[in-house]
Coordinates of C-alpha atoms in Angstrom, one line a residue:
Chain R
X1 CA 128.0 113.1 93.4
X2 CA 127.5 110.9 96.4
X3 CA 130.2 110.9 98.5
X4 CA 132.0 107.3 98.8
X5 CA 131.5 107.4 102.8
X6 CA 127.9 107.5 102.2
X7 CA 127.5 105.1 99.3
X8 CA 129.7 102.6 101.3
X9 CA 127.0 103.2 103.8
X10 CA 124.3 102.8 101.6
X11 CA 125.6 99.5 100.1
X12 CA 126.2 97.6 103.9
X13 CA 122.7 98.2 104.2
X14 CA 121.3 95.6 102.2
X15 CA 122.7 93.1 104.3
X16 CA 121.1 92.6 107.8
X17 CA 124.6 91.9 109.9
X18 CA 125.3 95.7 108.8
X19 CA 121.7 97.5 109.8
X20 CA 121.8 95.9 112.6
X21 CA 125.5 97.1 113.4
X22 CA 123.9 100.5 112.2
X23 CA 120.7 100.2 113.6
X24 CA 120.0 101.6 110.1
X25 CA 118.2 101.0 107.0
X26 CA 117.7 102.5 103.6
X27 CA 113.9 104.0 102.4
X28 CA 114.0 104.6 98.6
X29 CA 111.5 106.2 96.0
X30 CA 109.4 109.4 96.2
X31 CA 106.1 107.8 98.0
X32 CA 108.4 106.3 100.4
X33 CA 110.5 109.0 101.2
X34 CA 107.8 111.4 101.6
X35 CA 105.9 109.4 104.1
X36 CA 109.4 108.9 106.1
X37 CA 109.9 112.6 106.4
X38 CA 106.5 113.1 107.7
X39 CA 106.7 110.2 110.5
X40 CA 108.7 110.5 113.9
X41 CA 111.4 107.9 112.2
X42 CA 115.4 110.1 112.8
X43 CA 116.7 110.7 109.2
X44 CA 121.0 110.2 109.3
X45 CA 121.2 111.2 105.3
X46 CA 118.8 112.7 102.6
X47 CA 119.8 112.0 99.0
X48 CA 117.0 113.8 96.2
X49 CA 116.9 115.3 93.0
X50 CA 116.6 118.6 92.7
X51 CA 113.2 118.2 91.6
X52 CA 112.4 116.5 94.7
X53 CA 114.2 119.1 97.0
X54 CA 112.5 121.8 95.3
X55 CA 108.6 120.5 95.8
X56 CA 109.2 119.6 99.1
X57 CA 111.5 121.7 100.6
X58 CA 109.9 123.1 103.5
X59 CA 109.4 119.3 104.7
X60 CA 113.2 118.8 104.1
X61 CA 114.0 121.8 105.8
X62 CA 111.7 121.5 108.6
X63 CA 113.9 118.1 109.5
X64 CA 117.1 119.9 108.5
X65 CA 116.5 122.0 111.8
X66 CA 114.8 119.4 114.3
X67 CA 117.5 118.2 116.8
X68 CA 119.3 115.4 115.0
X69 CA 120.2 116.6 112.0
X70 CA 120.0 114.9 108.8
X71 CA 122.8 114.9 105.9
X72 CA 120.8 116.7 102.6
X73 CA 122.4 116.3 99.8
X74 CA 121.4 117.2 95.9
X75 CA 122.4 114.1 93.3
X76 CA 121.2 112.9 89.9
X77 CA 119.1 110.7 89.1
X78 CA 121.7 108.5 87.8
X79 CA 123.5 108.5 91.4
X80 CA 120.0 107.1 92.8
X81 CA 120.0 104.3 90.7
X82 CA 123.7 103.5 92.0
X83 CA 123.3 104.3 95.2
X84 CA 119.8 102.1 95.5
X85 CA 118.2 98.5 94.8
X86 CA 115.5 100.6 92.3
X87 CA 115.6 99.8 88.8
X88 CA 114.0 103.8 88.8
X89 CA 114.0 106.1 91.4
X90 CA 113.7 109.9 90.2
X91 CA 113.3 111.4 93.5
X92 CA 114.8 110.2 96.9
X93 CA 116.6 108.3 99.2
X94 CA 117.2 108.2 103.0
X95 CA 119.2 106.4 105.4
X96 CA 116.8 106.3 108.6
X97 CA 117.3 105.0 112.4
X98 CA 115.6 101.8 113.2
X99 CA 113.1 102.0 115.9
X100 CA 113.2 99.8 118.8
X101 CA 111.2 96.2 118.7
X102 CA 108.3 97.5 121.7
X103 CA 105.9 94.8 122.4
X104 CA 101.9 94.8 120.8
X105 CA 99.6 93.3 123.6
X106 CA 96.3 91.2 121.6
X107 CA 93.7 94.2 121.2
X108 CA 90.3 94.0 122.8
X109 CA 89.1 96.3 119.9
X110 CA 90.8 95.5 116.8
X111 CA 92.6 92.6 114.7
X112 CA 96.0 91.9 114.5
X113 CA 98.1 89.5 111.9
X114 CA 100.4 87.3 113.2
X115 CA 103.4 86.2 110.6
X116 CA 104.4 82.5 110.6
X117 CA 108.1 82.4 108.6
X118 CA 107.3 84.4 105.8
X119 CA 110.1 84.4 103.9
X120 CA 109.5 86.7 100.8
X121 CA 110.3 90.8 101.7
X122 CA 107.8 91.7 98.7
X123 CA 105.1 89.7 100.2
X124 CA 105.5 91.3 103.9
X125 CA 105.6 94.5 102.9
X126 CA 102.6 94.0 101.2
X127 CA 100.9 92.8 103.9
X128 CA 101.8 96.5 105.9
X129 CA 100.4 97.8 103.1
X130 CA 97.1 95.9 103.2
X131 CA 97.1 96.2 107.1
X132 CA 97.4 99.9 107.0
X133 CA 94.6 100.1 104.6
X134 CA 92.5 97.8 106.5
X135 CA 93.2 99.8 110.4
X136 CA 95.0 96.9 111.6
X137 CA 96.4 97.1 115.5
X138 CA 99.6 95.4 114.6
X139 CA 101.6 92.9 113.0
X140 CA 103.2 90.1 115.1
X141 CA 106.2 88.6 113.3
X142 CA 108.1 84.6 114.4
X143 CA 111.7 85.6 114.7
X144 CA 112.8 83.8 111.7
X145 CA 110.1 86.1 109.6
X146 CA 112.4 87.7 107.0
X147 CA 113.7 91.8 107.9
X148 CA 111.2 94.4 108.1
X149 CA 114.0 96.4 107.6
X150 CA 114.9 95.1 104.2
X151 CA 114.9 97.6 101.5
X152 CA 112.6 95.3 99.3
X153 CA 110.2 95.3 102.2
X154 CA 110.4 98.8 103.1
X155 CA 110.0 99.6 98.8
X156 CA 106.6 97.2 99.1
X157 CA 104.8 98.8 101.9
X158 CA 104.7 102.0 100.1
X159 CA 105.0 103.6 103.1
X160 CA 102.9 102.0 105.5
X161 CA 105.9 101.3 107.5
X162 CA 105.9 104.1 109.0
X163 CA 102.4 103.8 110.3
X164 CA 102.3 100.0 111.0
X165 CA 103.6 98.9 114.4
X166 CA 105.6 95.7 114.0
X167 CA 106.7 93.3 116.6
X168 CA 109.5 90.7 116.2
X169 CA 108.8 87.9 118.7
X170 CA 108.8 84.0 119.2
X171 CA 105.3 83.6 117.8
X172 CA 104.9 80.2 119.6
X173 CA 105.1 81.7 123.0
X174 CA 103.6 84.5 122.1
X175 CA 100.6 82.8 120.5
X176 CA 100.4 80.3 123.3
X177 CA 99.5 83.6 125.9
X178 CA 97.6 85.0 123.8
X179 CA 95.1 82.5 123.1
X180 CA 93.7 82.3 126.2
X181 CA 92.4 86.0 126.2
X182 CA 91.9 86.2 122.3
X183 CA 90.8 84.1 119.7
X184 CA 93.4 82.9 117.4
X185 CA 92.1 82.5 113.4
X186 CA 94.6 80.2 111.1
X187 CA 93.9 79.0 107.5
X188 CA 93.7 75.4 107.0
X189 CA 91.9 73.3 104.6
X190 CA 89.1 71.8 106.7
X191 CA 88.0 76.0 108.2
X192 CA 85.0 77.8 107.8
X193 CA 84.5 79.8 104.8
X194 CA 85.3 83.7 105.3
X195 CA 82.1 84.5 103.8
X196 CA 79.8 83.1 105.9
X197 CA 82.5 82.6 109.2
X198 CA 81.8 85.6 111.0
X199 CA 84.5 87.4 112.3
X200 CA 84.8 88.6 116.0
X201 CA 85.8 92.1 116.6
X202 CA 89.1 91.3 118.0
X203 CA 91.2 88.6 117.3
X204 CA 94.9 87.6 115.9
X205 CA 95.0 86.3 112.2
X206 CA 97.9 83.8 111.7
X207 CA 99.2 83.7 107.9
X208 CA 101.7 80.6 107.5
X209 CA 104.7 80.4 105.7
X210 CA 104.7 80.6 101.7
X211 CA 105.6 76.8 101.2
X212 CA 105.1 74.9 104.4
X213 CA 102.2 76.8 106.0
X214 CA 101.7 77.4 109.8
X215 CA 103.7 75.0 112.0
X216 CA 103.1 72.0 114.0
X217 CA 104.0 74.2 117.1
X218 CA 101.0 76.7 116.4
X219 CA 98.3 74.6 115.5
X220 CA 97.3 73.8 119.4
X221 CA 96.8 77.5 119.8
X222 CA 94.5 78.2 116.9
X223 CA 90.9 78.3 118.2
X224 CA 88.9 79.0 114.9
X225 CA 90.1 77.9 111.6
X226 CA 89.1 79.7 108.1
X227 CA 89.5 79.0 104.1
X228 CA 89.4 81.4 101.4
X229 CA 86.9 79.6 99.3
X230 CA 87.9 79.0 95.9
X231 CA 86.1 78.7 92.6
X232 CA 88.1 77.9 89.9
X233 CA 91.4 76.1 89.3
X234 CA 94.0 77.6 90.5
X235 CA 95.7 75.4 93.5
X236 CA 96.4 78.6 96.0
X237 CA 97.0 82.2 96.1
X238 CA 99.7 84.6 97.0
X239 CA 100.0 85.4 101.1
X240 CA 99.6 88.9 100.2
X241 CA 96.3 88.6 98.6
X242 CA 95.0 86.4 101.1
X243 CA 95.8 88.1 103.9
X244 CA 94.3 91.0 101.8
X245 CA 90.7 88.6 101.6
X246 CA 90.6 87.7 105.5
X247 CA 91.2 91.6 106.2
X248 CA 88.1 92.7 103.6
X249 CA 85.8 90.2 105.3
X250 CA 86.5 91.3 108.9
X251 CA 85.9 94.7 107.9
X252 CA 82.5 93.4 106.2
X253 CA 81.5 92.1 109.4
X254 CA 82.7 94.5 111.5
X255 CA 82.6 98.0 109.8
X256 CA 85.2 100.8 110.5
X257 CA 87.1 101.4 113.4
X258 CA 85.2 102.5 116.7
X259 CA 86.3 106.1 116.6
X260 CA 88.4 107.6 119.6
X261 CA 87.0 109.9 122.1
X262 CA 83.7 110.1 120.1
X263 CA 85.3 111.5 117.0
X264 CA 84.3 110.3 113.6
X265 CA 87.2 108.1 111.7
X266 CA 89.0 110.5 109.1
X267 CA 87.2 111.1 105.8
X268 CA 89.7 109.4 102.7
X269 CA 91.8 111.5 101.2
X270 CA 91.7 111.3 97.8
X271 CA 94.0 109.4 95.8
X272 CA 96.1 109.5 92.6
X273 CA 96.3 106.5 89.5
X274 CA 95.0 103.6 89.1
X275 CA 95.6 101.6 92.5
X276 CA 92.7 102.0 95.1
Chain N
X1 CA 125.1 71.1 78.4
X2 CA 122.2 73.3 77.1
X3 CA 123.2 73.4 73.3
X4 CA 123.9 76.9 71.9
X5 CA 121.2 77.2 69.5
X6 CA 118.4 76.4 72.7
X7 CA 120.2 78.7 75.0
X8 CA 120.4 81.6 72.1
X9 CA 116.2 80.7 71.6
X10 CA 115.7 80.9 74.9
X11 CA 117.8 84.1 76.1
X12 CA 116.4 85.8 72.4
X13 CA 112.7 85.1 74.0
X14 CA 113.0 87.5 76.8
X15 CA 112.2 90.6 74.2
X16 CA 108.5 90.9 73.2
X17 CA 109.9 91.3 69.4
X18 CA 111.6 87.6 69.2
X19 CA 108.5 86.1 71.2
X20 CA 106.2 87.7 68.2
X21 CA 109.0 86.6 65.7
X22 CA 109.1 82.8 66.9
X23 CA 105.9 82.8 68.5
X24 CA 107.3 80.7 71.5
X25 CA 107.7 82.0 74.9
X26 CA 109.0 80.5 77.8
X27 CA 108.0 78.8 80.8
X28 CA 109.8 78.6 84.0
X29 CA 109.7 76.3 87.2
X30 CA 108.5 73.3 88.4
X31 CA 104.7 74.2 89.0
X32 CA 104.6 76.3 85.9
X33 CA 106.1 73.4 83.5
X34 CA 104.0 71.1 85.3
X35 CA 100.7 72.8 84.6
X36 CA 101.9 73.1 80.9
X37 CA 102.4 69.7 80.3
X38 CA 99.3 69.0 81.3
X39 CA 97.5 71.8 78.7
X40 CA 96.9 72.1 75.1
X41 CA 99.6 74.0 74.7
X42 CA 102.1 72.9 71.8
X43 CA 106.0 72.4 73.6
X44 CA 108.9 72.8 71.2
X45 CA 111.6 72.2 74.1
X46 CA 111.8 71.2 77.9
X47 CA 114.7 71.5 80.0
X48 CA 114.3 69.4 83.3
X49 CA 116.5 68.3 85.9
X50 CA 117.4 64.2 86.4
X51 CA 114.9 65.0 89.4
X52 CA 111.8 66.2 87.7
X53 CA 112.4 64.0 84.7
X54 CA 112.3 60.9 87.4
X55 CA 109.4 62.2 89.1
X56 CA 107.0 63.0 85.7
X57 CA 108.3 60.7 83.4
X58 CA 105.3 59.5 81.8
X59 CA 103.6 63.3 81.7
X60 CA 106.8 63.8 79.7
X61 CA 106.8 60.5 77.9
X62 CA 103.1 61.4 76.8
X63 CA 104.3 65.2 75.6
X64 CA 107.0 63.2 73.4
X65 CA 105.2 60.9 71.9
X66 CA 102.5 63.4 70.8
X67 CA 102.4 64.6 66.9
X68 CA 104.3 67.3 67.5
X69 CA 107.5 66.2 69.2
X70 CA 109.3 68.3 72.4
X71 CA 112.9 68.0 72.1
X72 CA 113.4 67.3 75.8
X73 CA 116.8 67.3 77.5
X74 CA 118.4 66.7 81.2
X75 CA 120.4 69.5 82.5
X76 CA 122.1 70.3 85.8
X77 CA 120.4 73.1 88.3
X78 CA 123.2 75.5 87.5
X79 CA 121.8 75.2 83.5
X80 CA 118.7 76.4 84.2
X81 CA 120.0 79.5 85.8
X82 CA 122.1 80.7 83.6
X83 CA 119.5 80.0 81.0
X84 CA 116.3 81.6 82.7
X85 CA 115.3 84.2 84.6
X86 CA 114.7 82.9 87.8
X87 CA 117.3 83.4 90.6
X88 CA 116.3 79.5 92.0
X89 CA 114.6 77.0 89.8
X90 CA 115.6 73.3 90.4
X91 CA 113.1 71.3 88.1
X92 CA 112.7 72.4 84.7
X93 CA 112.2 75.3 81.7
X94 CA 110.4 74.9 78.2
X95 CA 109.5 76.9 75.4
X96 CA 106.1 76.6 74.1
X97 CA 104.0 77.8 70.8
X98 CA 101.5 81.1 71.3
X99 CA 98.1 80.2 71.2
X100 CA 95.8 82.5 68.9
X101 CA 94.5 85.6 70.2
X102 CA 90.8 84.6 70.0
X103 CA 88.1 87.1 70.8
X104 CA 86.1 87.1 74.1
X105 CA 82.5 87.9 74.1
X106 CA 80.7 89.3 77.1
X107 CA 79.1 86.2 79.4
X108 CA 75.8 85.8 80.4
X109 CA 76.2 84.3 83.5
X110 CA 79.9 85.8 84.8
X111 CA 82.2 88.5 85.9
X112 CA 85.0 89.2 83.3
X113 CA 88.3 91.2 83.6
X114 CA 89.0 94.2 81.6
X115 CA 92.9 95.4 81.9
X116 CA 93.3 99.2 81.0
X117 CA 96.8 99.7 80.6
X118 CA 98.5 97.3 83.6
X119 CA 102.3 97.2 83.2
X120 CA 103.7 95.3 85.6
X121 CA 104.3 92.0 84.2
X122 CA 103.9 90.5 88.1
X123 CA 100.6 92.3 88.1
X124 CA 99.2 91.0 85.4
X125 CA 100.3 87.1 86.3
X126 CA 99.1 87.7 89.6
X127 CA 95.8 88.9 88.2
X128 CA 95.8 85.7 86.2
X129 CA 96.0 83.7 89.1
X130 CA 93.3 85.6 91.4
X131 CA 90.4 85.3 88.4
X132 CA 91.5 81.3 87.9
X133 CA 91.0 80.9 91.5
X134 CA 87.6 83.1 91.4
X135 CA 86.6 81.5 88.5
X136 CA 86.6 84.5 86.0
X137 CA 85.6 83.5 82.5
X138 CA 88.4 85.8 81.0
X139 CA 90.7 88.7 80.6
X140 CA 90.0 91.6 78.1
X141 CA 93.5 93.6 77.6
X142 CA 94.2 96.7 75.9
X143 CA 96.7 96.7 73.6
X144 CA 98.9 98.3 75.6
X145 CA 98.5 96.2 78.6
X146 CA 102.1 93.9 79.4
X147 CA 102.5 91.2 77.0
X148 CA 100.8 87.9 78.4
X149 CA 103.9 85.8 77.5
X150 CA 106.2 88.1 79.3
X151 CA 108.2 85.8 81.1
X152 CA 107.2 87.6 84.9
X153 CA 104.0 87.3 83.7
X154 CA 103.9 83.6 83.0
X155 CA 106.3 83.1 86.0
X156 CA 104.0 85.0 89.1
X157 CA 100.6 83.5 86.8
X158 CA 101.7 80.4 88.8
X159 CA 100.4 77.8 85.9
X160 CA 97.2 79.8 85.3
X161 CA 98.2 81.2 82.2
X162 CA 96.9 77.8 80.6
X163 CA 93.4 78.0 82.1
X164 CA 92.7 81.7 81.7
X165 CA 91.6 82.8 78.1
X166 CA 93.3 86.6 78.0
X167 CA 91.6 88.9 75.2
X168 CA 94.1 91.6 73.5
X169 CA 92.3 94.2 71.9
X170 CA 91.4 98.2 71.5
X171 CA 89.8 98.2 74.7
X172 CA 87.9 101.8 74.1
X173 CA 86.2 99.7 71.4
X174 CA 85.5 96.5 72.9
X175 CA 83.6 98.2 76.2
X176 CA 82.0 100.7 73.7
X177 CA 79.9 98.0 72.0
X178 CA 79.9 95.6 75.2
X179 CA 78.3 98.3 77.6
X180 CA 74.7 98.1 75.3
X181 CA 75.5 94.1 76.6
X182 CA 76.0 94.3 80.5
X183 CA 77.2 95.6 83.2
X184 CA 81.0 97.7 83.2
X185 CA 82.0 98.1 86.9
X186 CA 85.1 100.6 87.1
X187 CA 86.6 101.7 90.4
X188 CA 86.6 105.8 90.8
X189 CA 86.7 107.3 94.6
X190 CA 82.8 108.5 94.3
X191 CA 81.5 104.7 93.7
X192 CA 79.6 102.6 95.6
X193 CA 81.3 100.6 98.0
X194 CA 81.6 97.2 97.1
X195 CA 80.7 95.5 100.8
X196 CA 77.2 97.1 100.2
X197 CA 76.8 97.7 96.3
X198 CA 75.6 94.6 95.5
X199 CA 77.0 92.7 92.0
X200 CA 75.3 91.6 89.2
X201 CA 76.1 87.8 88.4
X202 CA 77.3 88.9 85.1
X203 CA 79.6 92.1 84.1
X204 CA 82.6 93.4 83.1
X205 CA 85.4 95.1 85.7
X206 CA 87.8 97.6 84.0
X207 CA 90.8 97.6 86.5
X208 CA 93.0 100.7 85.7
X209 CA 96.9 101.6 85.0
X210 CA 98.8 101.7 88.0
X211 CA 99.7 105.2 87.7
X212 CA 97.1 106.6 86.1
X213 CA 93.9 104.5 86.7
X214 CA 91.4 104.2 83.9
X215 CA 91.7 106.2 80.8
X216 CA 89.4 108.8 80.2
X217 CA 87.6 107.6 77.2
X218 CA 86.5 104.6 78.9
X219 CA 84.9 106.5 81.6
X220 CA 81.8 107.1 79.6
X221 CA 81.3 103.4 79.0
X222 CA 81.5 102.1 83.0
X223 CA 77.7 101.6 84.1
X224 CA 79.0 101.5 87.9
X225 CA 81.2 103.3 89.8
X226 CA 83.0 100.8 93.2
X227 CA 85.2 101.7 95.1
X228 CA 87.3 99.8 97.8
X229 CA 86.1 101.0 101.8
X230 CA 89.4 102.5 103.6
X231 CA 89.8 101.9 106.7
X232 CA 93.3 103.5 107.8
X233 CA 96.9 105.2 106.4
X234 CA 97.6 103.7 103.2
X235 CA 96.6 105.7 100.2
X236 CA 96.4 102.9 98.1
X237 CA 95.6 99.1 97.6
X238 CA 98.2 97.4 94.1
X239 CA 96.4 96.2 91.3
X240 CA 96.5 92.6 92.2
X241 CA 95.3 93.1 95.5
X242 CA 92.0 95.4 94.4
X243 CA 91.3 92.7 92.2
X244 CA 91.2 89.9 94.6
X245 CA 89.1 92.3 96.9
X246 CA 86.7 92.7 94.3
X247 CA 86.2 89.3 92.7
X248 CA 85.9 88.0 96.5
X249 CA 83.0 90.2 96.9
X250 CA 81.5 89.5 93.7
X251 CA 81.2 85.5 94.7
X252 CA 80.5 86.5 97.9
X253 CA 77.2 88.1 96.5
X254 CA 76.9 85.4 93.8
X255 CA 77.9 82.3 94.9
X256 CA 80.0 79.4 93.0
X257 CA 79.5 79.4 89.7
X258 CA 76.5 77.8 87.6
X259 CA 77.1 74.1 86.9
X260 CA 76.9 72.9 83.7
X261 CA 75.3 69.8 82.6
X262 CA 73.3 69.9 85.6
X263 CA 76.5 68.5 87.5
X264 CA 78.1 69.9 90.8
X265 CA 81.8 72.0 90.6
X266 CA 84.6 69.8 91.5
X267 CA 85.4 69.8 95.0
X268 CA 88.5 71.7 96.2
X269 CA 91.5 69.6 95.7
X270 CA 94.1 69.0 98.8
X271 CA 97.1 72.1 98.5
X272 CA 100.4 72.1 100.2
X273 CA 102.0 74.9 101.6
X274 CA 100.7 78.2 103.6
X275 CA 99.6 79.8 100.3
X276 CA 95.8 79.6 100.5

């Protein structure tokens, strides 16, 4: 049983007003939980199965005795799916510490994506996702992009949160500094196709907003537009999946990350399942 | 007023078993009802607000005056809520007759899409979407992949369910005799990678279940091993996303697709919105 101070807890947290009151948010599901209690995020409460506690706890108890303590607490599955926004969830769910919003300079060695007012939590945690898997610097979010800190975003990035640095900004300034030491890459119509484009090493990637696209504002600071080209009929695709394209062609062009201090990048790990 | 018999229909058409029984499934949304009155599909019913009934009144007049009449009626926003599935849809819903489950044969001259098992309904319309956009000449599914007429499926297929020929069948069996045809890519972390591997203009790509990837008695039947390059944290790309990746870098090596007749492909038609 979850106790009702907690699930009152966990419940506030879907709205924004409350996690930001809190400076909290909620991480559910094994993946998820797993990659939380390996990161530097502070951990307020630990709710998994016994199952769960049992195949990872020396992880669990490792942050049991770091300074700030975390609440562990055995419940059932049944409790998860109360306590959570998971239609299934056999394994775990935390209540973490928001990090602060620290500022991500243009790289001179890497891309970053820049979010214009996307609005769908799904789709931006996808994008973290695909950014993680791609070695992106950073993602650069307009102040009206929707809460990183939702649970539906934190659920789509599988993770990748933890890894991905995200800064919350006004993306018109922001973009309008940034363009005269960068170059700027926006989708529009009339842009050079991704396949044969070329993509610099470094650069900032703006994705526009699902139904209106990238505002009036930003338009003066994009210095090299691009198009997905398409072949068929469908009118557009999802944000996700083209952020997903532009990020495959850059690494095309460009190849893996240069390694640090003369190391060679990490081998991959290997994987699980059906997804890549 | 949505009469009771419709709404019962309608509400009964969620389940796989009444679809199969009535062999009607329905259709949600402005640009999904709008792509369906302009296919061959049969419409037994359409649901539209005074709005979208103003704005496509001859595409509707058209449906109703075509042998088979659609009983079409005007209902308020707050109608179409309570009758569908989606949380916001302000333009219209309509039930429309299955098409026949016609076979798919391997193409000479492009890539098709083999489904091993995908469940996630929003997967599968998503995948739908990405090979209408790439112009993939069809969809083999297994007959345990999620049922095309699954209304998340037709809902995140974004009107290309009525483009997009999907095959159900024993997959096993279909890539059994098709691999003595052409070329079966399947994704497995020894492949080649798909920047460099080089595609053949024609072939079929087995995309695997989300948790367990491809079955094992498929394995013997895929010619080529791909794999996806890596190029940071996340330990994995969804479905949808390795798809797009994939059919990107197919055209990319292939170009646009053959024209028939000798005549050039349409030209890309203007799109609205910040989806690409």
């Amino acid at each position: 049983m979850i106790s009702q101070k907690w699930l009152k807890l966990i419940k506030s947290l879907q709205v924004k007003k409350y996690r930001k009151m809190e400076q909290s948010f909620v991480v559910e599901g094994g993946k998820n939980v797993l990659e939380l209690l390996q990161s530097g995020y502070e951990i307020r409460l630990l709710l998994a199965t016994a199952d769960f506690q049992r195949q990872y706890e020396a992880m669990i108890l490792n942050r049991k005795n770091a300074a700030t303590q975390a609440a562990v607490e055995i419940v059932s599955e049944a409790d998860l799916a109360r306590a959570g926004g998971l239609q299934t969830n056999n394994a775990a769910l935390a209540v973490a510490v928001m990090q602060p919003n620290l500022a991500i300079m243009p790289s001179a060695s890497s891309l970053l994506l820049a979010m214009d007012g996307i609005q769908d939590p799904g789709n931006l945690g996808t994008i973290i996702r695909i950014a993680d898997w791609y070695g992106i610097a950073g993602i650069i979010c307009s102040d009206d992009t929707v809460d990183l800190h939702n649970p539906k975003t934190i659920a789509a990035s599988m993770g990748s949160f933890t890894r991905m640095p995200l800064y919350y900004t006004c993306l018109v300034e922001y973009l309008k500094e940034s363009a005269t030491l960068t170059t700027v890459y926006g989708a529009f119509l009339e842009g050079d196709d991704v396949h044969s484009a070329g993509f610099a090493q470094a650069g900032i990637v703006v994705m526009g907003n699902e139904a209106h696209g990238i505002r009036e504002e930003i338009v003066p600071y994009v210095g090299r537009k691009i198009h997905i080209p398409r072949y068929g009929g469908a009118e557009s695709l999802n944000v996700g999946v083209a952020t997903a394209i532009i990020c495959d062609n850059w690494r095309r062009t460009n190849g893996p990350p240069a390694p640090e201090g003369g190391e060679a990048p990490p081998p991959t790990p290997p994987r699980k399942g059906g997804e890549f």
